[in-house]
XYZ file of C-alpha atoms in Angstrom:
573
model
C -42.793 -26.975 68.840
C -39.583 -25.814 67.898
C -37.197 -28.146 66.387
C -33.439 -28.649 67.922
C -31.637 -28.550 64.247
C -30.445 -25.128 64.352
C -29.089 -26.067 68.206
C -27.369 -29.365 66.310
C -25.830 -28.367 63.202
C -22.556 -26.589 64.690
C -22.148 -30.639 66.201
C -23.473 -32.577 63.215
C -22.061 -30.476 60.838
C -18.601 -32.206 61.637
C -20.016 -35.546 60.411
C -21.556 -34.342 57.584
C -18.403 -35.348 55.168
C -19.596 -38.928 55.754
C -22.773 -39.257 56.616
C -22.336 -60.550 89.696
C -22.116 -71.615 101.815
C -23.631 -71.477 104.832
C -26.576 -72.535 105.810
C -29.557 -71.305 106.237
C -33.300 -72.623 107.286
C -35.197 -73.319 104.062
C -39.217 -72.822 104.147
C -41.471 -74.793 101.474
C -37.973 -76.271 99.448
C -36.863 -78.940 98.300
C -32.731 -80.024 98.382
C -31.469 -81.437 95.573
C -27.880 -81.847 94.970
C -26.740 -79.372 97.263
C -29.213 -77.066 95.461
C -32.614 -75.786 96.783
C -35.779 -75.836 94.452
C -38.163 -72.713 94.582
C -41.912 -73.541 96.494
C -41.826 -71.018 98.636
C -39.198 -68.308 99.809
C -35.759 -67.982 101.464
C -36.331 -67.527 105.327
C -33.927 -65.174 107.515
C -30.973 -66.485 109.527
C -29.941 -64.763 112.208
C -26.679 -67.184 112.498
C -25.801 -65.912 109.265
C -24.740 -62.119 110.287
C -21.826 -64.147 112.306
C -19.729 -64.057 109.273
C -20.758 -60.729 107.638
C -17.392 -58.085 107.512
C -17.945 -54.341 108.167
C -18.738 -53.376 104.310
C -22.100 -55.616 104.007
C -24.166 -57.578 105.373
C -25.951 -61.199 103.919
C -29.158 -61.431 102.033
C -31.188 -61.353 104.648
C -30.095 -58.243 105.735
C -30.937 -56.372 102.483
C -32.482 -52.936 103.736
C -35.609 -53.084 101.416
C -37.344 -49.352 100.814
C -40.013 -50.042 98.289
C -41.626 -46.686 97.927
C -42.220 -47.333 94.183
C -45.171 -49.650 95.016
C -45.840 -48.099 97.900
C -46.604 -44.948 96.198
C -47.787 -45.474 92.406
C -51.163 -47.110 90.974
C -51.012 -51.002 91.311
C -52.685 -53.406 88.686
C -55.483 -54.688 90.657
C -55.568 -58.112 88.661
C -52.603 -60.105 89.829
C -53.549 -62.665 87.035
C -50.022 -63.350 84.952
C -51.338 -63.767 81.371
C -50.936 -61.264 78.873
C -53.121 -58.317 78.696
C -53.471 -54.641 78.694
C -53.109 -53.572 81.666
C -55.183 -49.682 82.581
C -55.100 -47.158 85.163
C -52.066 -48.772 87.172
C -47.834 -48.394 86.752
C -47.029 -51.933 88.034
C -48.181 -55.327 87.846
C -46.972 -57.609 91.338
C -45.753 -61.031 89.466
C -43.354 -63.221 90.712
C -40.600 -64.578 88.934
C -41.021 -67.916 87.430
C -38.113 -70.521 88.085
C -36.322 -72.576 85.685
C -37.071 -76.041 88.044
C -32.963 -76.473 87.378
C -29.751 -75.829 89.208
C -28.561 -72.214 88.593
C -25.011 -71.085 89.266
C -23.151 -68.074 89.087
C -21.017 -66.775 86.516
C -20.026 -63.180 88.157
C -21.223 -60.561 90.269
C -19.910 -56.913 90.808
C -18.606 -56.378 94.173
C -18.843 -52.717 93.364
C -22.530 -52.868 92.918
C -22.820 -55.130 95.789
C -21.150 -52.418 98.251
C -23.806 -50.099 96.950
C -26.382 -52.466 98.700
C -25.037 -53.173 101.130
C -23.959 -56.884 100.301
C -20.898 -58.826 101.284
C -19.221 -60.345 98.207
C -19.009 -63.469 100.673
C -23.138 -64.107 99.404
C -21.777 -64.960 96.300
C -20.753 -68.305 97.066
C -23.789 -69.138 98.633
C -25.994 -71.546 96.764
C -28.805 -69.074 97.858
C -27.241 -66.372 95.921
C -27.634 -68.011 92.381
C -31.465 -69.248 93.203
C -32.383 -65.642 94.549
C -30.804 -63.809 91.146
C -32.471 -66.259 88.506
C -35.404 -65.876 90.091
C -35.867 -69.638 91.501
C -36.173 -68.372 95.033
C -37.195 -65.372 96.690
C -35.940 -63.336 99.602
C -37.756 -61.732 102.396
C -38.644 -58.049 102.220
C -38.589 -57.937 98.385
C -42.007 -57.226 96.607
C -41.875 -58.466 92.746
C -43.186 -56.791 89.984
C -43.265 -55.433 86.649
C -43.545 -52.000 84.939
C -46.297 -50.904 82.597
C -45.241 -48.383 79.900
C -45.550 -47.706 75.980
C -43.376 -46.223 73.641
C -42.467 -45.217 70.017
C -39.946 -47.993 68.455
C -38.147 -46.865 65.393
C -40.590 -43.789 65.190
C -43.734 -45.268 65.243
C -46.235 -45.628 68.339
C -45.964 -49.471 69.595
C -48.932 -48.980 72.324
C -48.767 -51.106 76.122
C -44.910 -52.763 75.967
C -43.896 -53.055 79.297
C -41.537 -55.420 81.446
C -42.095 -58.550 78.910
C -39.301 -60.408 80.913
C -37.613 -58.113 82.925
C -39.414 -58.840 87.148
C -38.339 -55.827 89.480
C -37.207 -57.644 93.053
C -38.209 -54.220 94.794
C -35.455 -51.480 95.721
C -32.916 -51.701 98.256
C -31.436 -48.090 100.663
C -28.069 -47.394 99.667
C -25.716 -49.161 101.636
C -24.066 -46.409 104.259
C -25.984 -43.641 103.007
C -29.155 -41.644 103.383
C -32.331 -44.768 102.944
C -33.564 -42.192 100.842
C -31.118 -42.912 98.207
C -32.430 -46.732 96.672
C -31.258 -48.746 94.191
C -34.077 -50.892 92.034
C -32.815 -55.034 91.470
C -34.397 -56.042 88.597
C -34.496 -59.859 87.032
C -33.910 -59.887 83.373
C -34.983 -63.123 82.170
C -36.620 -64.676 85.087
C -40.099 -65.556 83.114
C -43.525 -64.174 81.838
C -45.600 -61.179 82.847
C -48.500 -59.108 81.316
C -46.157 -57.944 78.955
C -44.552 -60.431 77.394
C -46.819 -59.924 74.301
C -45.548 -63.263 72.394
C -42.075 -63.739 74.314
C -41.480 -66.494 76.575
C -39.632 -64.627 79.560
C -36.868 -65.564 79.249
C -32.965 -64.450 78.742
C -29.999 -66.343 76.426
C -26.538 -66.855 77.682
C -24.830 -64.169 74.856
C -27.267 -61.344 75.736
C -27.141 -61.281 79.267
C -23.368 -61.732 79.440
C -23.183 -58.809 76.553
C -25.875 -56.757 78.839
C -23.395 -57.690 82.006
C -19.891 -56.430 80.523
C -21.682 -53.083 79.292
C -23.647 -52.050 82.054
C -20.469 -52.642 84.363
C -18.168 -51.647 81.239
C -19.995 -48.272 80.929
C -19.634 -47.415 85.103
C -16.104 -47.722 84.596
C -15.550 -45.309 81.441
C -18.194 -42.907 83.661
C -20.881 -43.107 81.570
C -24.188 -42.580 82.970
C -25.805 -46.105 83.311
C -28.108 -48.742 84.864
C -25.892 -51.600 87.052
C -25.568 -55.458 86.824
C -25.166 -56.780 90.121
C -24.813 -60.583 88.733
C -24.607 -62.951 85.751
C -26.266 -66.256 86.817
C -26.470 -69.467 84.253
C -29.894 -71.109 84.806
C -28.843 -74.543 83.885
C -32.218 -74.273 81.468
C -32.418 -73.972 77.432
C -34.103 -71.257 75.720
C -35.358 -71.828 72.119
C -34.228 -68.919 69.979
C -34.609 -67.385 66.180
C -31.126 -64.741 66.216
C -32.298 -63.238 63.154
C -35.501 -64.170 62.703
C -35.211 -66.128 59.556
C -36.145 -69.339 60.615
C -32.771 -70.792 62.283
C -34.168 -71.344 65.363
C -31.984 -73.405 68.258
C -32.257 -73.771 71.879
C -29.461 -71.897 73.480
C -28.431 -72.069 77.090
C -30.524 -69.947 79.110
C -29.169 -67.000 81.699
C -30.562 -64.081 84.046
C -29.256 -61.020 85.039
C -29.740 -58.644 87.726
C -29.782 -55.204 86.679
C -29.578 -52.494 89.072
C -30.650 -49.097 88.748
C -31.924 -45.642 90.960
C -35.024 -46.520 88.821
C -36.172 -48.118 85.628
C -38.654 -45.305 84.957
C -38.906 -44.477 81.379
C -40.191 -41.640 79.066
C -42.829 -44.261 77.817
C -43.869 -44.507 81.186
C -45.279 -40.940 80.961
C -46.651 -41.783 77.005
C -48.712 -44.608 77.439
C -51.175 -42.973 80.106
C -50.575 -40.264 77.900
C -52.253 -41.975 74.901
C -54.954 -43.277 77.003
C -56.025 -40.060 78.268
C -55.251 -40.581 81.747
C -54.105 -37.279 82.903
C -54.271 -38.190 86.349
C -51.444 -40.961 85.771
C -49.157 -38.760 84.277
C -48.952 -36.396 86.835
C -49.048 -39.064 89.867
C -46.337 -40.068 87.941
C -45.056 -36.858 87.596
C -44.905 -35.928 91.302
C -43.633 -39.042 92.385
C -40.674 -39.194 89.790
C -40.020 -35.334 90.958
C -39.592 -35.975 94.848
C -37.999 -38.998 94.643
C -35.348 -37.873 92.052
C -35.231 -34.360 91.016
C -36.336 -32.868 94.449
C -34.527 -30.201 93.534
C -37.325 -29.190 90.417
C -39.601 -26.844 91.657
C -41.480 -27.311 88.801
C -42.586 -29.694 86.307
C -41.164 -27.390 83.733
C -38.026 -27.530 85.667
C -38.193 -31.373 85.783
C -38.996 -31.389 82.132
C -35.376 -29.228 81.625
C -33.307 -31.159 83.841
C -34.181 -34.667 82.472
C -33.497 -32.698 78.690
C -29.948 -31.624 80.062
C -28.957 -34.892 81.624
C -30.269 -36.234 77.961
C -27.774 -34.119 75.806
C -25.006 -34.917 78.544
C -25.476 -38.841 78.525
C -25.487 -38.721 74.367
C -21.828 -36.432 74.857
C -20.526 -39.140 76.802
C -21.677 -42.139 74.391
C -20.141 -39.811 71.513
C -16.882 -39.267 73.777
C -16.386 -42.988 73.749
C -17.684 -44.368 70.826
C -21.059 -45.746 71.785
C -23.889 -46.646 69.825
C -27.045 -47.644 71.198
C -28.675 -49.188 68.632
C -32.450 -49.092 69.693
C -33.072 -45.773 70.952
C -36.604 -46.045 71.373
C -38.623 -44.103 73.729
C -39.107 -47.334 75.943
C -35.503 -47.562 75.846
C -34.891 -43.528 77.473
C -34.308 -43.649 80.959
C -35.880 -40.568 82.928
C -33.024 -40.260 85.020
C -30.242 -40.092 82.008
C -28.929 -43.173 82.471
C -27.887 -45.533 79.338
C -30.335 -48.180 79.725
C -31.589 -51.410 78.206
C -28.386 -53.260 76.399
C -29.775 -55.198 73.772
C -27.934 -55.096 69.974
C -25.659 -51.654 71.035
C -22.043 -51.747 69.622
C -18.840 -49.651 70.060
C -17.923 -47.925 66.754
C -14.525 -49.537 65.727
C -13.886 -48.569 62.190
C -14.372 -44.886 62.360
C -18.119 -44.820 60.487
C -20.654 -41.768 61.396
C -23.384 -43.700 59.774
C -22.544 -47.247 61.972
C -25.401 -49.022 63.925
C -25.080 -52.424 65.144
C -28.520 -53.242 65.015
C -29.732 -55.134 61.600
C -33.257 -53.810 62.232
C -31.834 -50.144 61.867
C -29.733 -50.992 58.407
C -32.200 -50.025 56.147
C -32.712 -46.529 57.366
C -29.797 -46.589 59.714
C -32.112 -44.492 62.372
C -30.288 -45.080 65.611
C -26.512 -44.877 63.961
C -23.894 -43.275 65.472
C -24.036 -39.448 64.189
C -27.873 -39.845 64.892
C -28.664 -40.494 68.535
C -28.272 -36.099 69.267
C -31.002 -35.732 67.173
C -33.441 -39.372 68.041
C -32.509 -38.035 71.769
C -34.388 -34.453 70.969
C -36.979 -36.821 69.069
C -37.405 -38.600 72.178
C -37.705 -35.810 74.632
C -40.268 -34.146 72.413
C -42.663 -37.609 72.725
C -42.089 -36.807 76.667
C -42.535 -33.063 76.226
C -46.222 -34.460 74.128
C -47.477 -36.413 76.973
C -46.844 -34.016 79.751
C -48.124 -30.894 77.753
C -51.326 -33.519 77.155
C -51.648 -33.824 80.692
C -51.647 -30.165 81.235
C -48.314 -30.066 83.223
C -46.864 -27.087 81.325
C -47.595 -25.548 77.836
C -45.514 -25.735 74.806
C -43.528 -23.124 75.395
C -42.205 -24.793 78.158
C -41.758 -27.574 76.195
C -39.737 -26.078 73.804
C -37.793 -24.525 76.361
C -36.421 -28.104 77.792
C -36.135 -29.348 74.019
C -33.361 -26.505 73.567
C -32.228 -27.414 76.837
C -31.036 -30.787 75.169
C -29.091 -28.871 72.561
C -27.713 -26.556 74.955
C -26.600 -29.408 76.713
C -26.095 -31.519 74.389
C -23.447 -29.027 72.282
C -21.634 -27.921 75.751
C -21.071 -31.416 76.861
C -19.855 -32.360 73.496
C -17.628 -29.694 72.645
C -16.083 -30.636 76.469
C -15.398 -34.199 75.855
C -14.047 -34.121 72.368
C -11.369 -30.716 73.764
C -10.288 -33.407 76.280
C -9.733 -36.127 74.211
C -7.348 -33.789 71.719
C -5.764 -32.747 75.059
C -7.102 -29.171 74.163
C -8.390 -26.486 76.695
C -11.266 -25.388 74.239
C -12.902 -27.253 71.094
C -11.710 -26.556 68.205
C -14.633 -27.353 65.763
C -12.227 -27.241 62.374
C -9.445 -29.209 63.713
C -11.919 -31.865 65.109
C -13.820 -31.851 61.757
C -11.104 -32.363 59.536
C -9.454 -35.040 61.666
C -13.374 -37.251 61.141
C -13.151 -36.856 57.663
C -9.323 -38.230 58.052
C -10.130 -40.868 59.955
C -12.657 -42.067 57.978
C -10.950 -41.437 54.882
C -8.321 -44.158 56.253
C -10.664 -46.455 57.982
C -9.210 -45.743 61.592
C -10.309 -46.968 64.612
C -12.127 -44.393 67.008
C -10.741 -45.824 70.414
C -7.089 -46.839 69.639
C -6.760 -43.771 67.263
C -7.444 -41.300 70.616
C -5.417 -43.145 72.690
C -2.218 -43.164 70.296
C -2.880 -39.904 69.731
C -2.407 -39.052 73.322
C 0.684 -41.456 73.499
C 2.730 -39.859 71.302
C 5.409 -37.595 71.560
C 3.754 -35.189 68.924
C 6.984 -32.782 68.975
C 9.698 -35.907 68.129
C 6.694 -37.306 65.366
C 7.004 -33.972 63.687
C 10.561 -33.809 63.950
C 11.048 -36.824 62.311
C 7.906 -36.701 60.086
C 7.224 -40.407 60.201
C 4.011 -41.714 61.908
C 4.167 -43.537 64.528
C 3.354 -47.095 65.237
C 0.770 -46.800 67.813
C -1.046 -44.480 65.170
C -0.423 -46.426 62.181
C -1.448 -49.735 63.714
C -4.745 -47.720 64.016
C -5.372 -46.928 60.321
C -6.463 -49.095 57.522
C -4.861 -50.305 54.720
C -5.113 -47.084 52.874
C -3.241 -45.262 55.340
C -2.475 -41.797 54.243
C 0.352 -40.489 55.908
C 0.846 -37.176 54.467
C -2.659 -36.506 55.386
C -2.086 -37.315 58.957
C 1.456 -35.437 58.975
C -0.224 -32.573 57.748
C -2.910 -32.906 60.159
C -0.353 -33.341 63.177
C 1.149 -30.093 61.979
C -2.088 -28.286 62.264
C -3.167 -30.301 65.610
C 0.047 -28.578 66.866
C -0.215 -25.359 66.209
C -3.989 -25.410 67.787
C -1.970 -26.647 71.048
C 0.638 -24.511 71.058
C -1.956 -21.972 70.733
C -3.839 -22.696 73.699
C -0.279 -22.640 75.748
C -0.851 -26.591 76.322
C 2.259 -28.073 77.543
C 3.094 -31.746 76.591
C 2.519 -33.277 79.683
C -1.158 -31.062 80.515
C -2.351 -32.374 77.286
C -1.321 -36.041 77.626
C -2.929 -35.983 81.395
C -6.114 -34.650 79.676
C -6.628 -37.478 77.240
C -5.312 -39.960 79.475
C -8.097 -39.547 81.251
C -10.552 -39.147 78.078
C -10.054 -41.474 75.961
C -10.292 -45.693 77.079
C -7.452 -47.612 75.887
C -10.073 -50.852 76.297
C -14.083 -50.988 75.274
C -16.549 -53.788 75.121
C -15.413 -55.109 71.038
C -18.454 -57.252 69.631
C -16.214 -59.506 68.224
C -14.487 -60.164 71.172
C -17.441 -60.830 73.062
C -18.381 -63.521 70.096
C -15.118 -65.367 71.320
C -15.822 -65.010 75.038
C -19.139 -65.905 74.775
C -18.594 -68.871 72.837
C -16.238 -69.875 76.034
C -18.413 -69.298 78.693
C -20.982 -71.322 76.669
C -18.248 -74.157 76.738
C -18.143 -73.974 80.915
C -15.205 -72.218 80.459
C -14.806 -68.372 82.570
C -11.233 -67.495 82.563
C -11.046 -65.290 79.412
C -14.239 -63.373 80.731
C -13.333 -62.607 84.381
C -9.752 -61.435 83.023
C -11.893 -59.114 80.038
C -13.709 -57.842 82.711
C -10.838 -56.834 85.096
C -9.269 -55.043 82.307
C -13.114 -53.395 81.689
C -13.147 -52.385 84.786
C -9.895 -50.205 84.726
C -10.707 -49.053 80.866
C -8.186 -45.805 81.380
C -4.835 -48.166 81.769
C -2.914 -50.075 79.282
C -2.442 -52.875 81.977
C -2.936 -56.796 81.222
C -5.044 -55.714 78.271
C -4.305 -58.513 75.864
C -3.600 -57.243 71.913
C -6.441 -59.027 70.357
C -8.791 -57.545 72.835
C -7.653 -53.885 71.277
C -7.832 -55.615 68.017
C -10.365 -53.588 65.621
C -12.874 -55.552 63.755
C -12.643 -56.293 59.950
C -13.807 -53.029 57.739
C -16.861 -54.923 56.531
C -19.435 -55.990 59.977
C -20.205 -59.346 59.886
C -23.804 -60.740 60.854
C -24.186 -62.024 64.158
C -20.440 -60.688 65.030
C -20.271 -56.683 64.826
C -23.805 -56.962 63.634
C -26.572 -58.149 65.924
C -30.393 -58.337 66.125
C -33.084 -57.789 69.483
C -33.110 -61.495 69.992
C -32.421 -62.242 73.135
């Protein structure tokens, strides 16, 4: 098939200088402290609706549409012990409680309102022992997904939902039932794909997976939800990096929320095992429930390639890295999904991954997700040209649909965030290779540069302090003079008055993003009992495009050099 580099190198070519009370009848628990312990499930209450408000309802009124297992190959074997699992997408498991007292940390009343929830729910006991998976709640319909994938290039066989239990999907609150949304446990115990794991979720990952998913919705990235953050009152025996330094750390669950969880190595592992048939049930059934508008799988194939190229735009446009862009890991819908060791480039560093498992070859860095996101695609295009979907023509048509995509998207975000009406590929080139050159950080540097009254800066040729409090210690301010010059002219070219351009980048460029180090601190306080600092991050995450509230330290760039465990992180979890 025809490769994507020719497609890429006008993009990469600009890196290239550095490479989350009431009561309620209870069926089969048992109280304890206020609390209820999971031995059977949570029964409805129709006195409960007494105190729902007009924007949701209670738990009990969830409007559960599971058409995934309705429609799609079940495991027949509902044994939950590891195994491969053949001829089936899903496994039904239920989730496995902790025998302790959960509580709640947060919940999104944004993603609740999409359910049709009323924030109220939160308080209830109920709420925590539904979304750590010690209880259950009618309608829902547990299980987990069966899929393969390629990890850092190389074909990894069965994976699957190793501790990640799908609650069913819920209709949309107030809109068409068509339109669901898929609640999914993350860290709520074994299934028949936990290979070696134990099931479970740690406090630091699933608040880290919590602030990005909601983090990323805010900036208008394409992502996967987190309706809630629930502590499970249990311990969870962890190795961070694997080198023997294991501890028990507290343990947490959270509920992710997405249109689907559906990934290309949902397609590949039927794929591998020869089972056409899967591929294209899956095919079909992928097609009408989210690209209805693909009249062929050829046009599927090119849609899910464009929203590809657009979702990697947007993680370039604010600074995003991944970190494990495996094939498990690429959502069929375009959505960012699965937060495990990802990082927001600080120090302005092309070749920057936050993931210690990528140093050596530094696969999944910054400047390399375009081109591991045309990887990826072409391991989908493989499985559905194996299953005789389309040919490879067709295949290479969607791969330079990516590019296409890909190169338009990009060449849109990074105008905006110079406040520019077109790109302009030297002036955006030669502005990486300056801030690298003086170690500046990628999010405050965009922002100042917006800020700024460029015309008064050149006037007086001194940078200002919101851009020098951006650069290293090597500075260079005759460089960035010089650059401002040139970054003028290029505006006054376009006819781009001060205000127009200012509005543009405003709107482009986050003065606030997720900081690892940050989250270190925060983490290390909500491990303490202690939730102030991280409900007032999260307000300010919420509304990333104003200065407001945003404490200093929180815009604070990390040290030049990452430090393990801080910028750096590993998969443990």
């Amino acid at each position: 098939m025809k490769t994507l580099r020719g497609c890429l190198d006008r993009t990469l070519r600009c890196y290239s200088p550095v490479s989350r009370v009431f009561s309620m009848e209870l069926m089969g628990y048992q109280k304890k402290n206020g609390f209820v312990r999971q031995t059977g499930r949570v029964a409805s209450s129709s006195s409960a609706s007494s105190t729902v408000a007009t924007t949701g309802g209670t738990l009990e009124e969830l409007c559960w549409k599971n058409v995934l297992v309705d429609s799609l190959p079940e495991d027949p074997n509902r044994e939950n012990r590891v195994r491969q699992v053949e001829g089936a997408m899903y496994t039904r498991v239920q989730p496995t409680g902790t025998g302790t007292e959960p509580s709640l940390i947060m919940a999104s009343e944004s993603v609740a309102e999409l359910i049709g929830l009323h924030p109220d729910e939160f308080a209830r006991p109920e709420f925590a022992m539904v979304f750590s998976g010690n209880a259950t709640v009618p309608g829902s319909d547990p299980y987990a997904n069966c899929y393969g994938g390629h990890q850092f290039g190389h074909w990894a066989g069965q994976l699957g939902d190793g501790r990640a239990i799908s609650l069913g999907e819920v209709a949309e609150y107030g809109k068409d039932e068509a339109r669901r949304w898929e609640l999914q446990l993350k860290g709520a115990g074994k299934t028949p794909y936990s290979r070696m794991a134990d099931g479970r979720a740690v406090l630091r990952s699933s608040l880290r997976e919590y602030v990005a998913s909601e983090a990323m919705a805010a900036l208008h990235v394409p992502t996967t939800r987190a309706l809630s953050f629930v502590a499970t009152g249990d311990a969870v025996l962890r190795d961070m990096f694997y080198n023997g330094n294991a501890r028990m750390e507290p343990g947490a669950v959270v509920c992710r929320v997405a249109r689907s969880f559906i990934r290309f190595g949902s397609f590949q592992l039927p794929a591998s095992r020869g089972d056409n048939d899967m591929v294209k049930t899956l095919a079909d059934f992928v097609m009408k429930e989210y690209y209805p508008e693909a009249s062929s799988y050829k046009d599927f194939f090119k849609t899910v390639a464009e929203r590809t190229g657009r979702l990697v735009a947007e993680w370039h446009r604010v600074g995003f890295v991944h970190g494990v862009l495996n094939t498990d890991n690429m959502s069929i819908l375009g959505d960012t999904i699965d937060y495990g060791p990802y990082g927001w480039m600080e120090r302005f560093d092309p070749n920057f991954t936050p993931n210690t498992t990528d140093l050596p070859g530094r696969r999944y860095c910054f400047q390399a997700q375009p081109e591991i996101g045309q990887w990826n695609l072409l391991q989908l295009a493989r499985a559905l040209v194996a299953a005789g979907l389309f040919d490879e023509d067709a295949a290479a048509e969607g791969i330079a649909a990516f590019g296409t995509s890909f190169v338009s998207h990009y060449n849109g975000t990074m105008a905006r965030k110079l406040g520019l009406k077109e790109y302009d590929a030297e002036l955006t080139s030669s502005l990486w290779q300056l801030m690298y050159d003086s170690q500046a950080d990628y999010t405050n540097t965009f922002r100042a540069l917006g800020s700024m009254d460029l015309d008064k800066v050149l006037r007086d040729t001194c940078l200002p302090k919101q851009l020098k409090e951006c650069l290293g210690a090597c500075g260079k301010d005759e460089e960035w003079l010089a650059w401002l010059h040139g970054y003028n002219r290029v505006i006054q070219g376009q006819g781009i008055g001060a205000e127009e351009r200012q509005q543009m980048q405003t709107m482009a460029n986050p003065a606030i993003i997720p900081r690892n180090h940050v989250m270190v601190e925060i983490i290390s306080q909500v491990e303490e009992g202690d939730y102030n600092a991280l409900h007032e991050y999260m307000a300010c995450l919420r509304n990333p495009y104003s200065d407001e509230n945003i404490r200093d330290e929180w815009k604070e760039p990390a040290p030049p050099e990452p430090r393990l465990g801080v910028e750096l992180l590993s998969c443990s979890s």
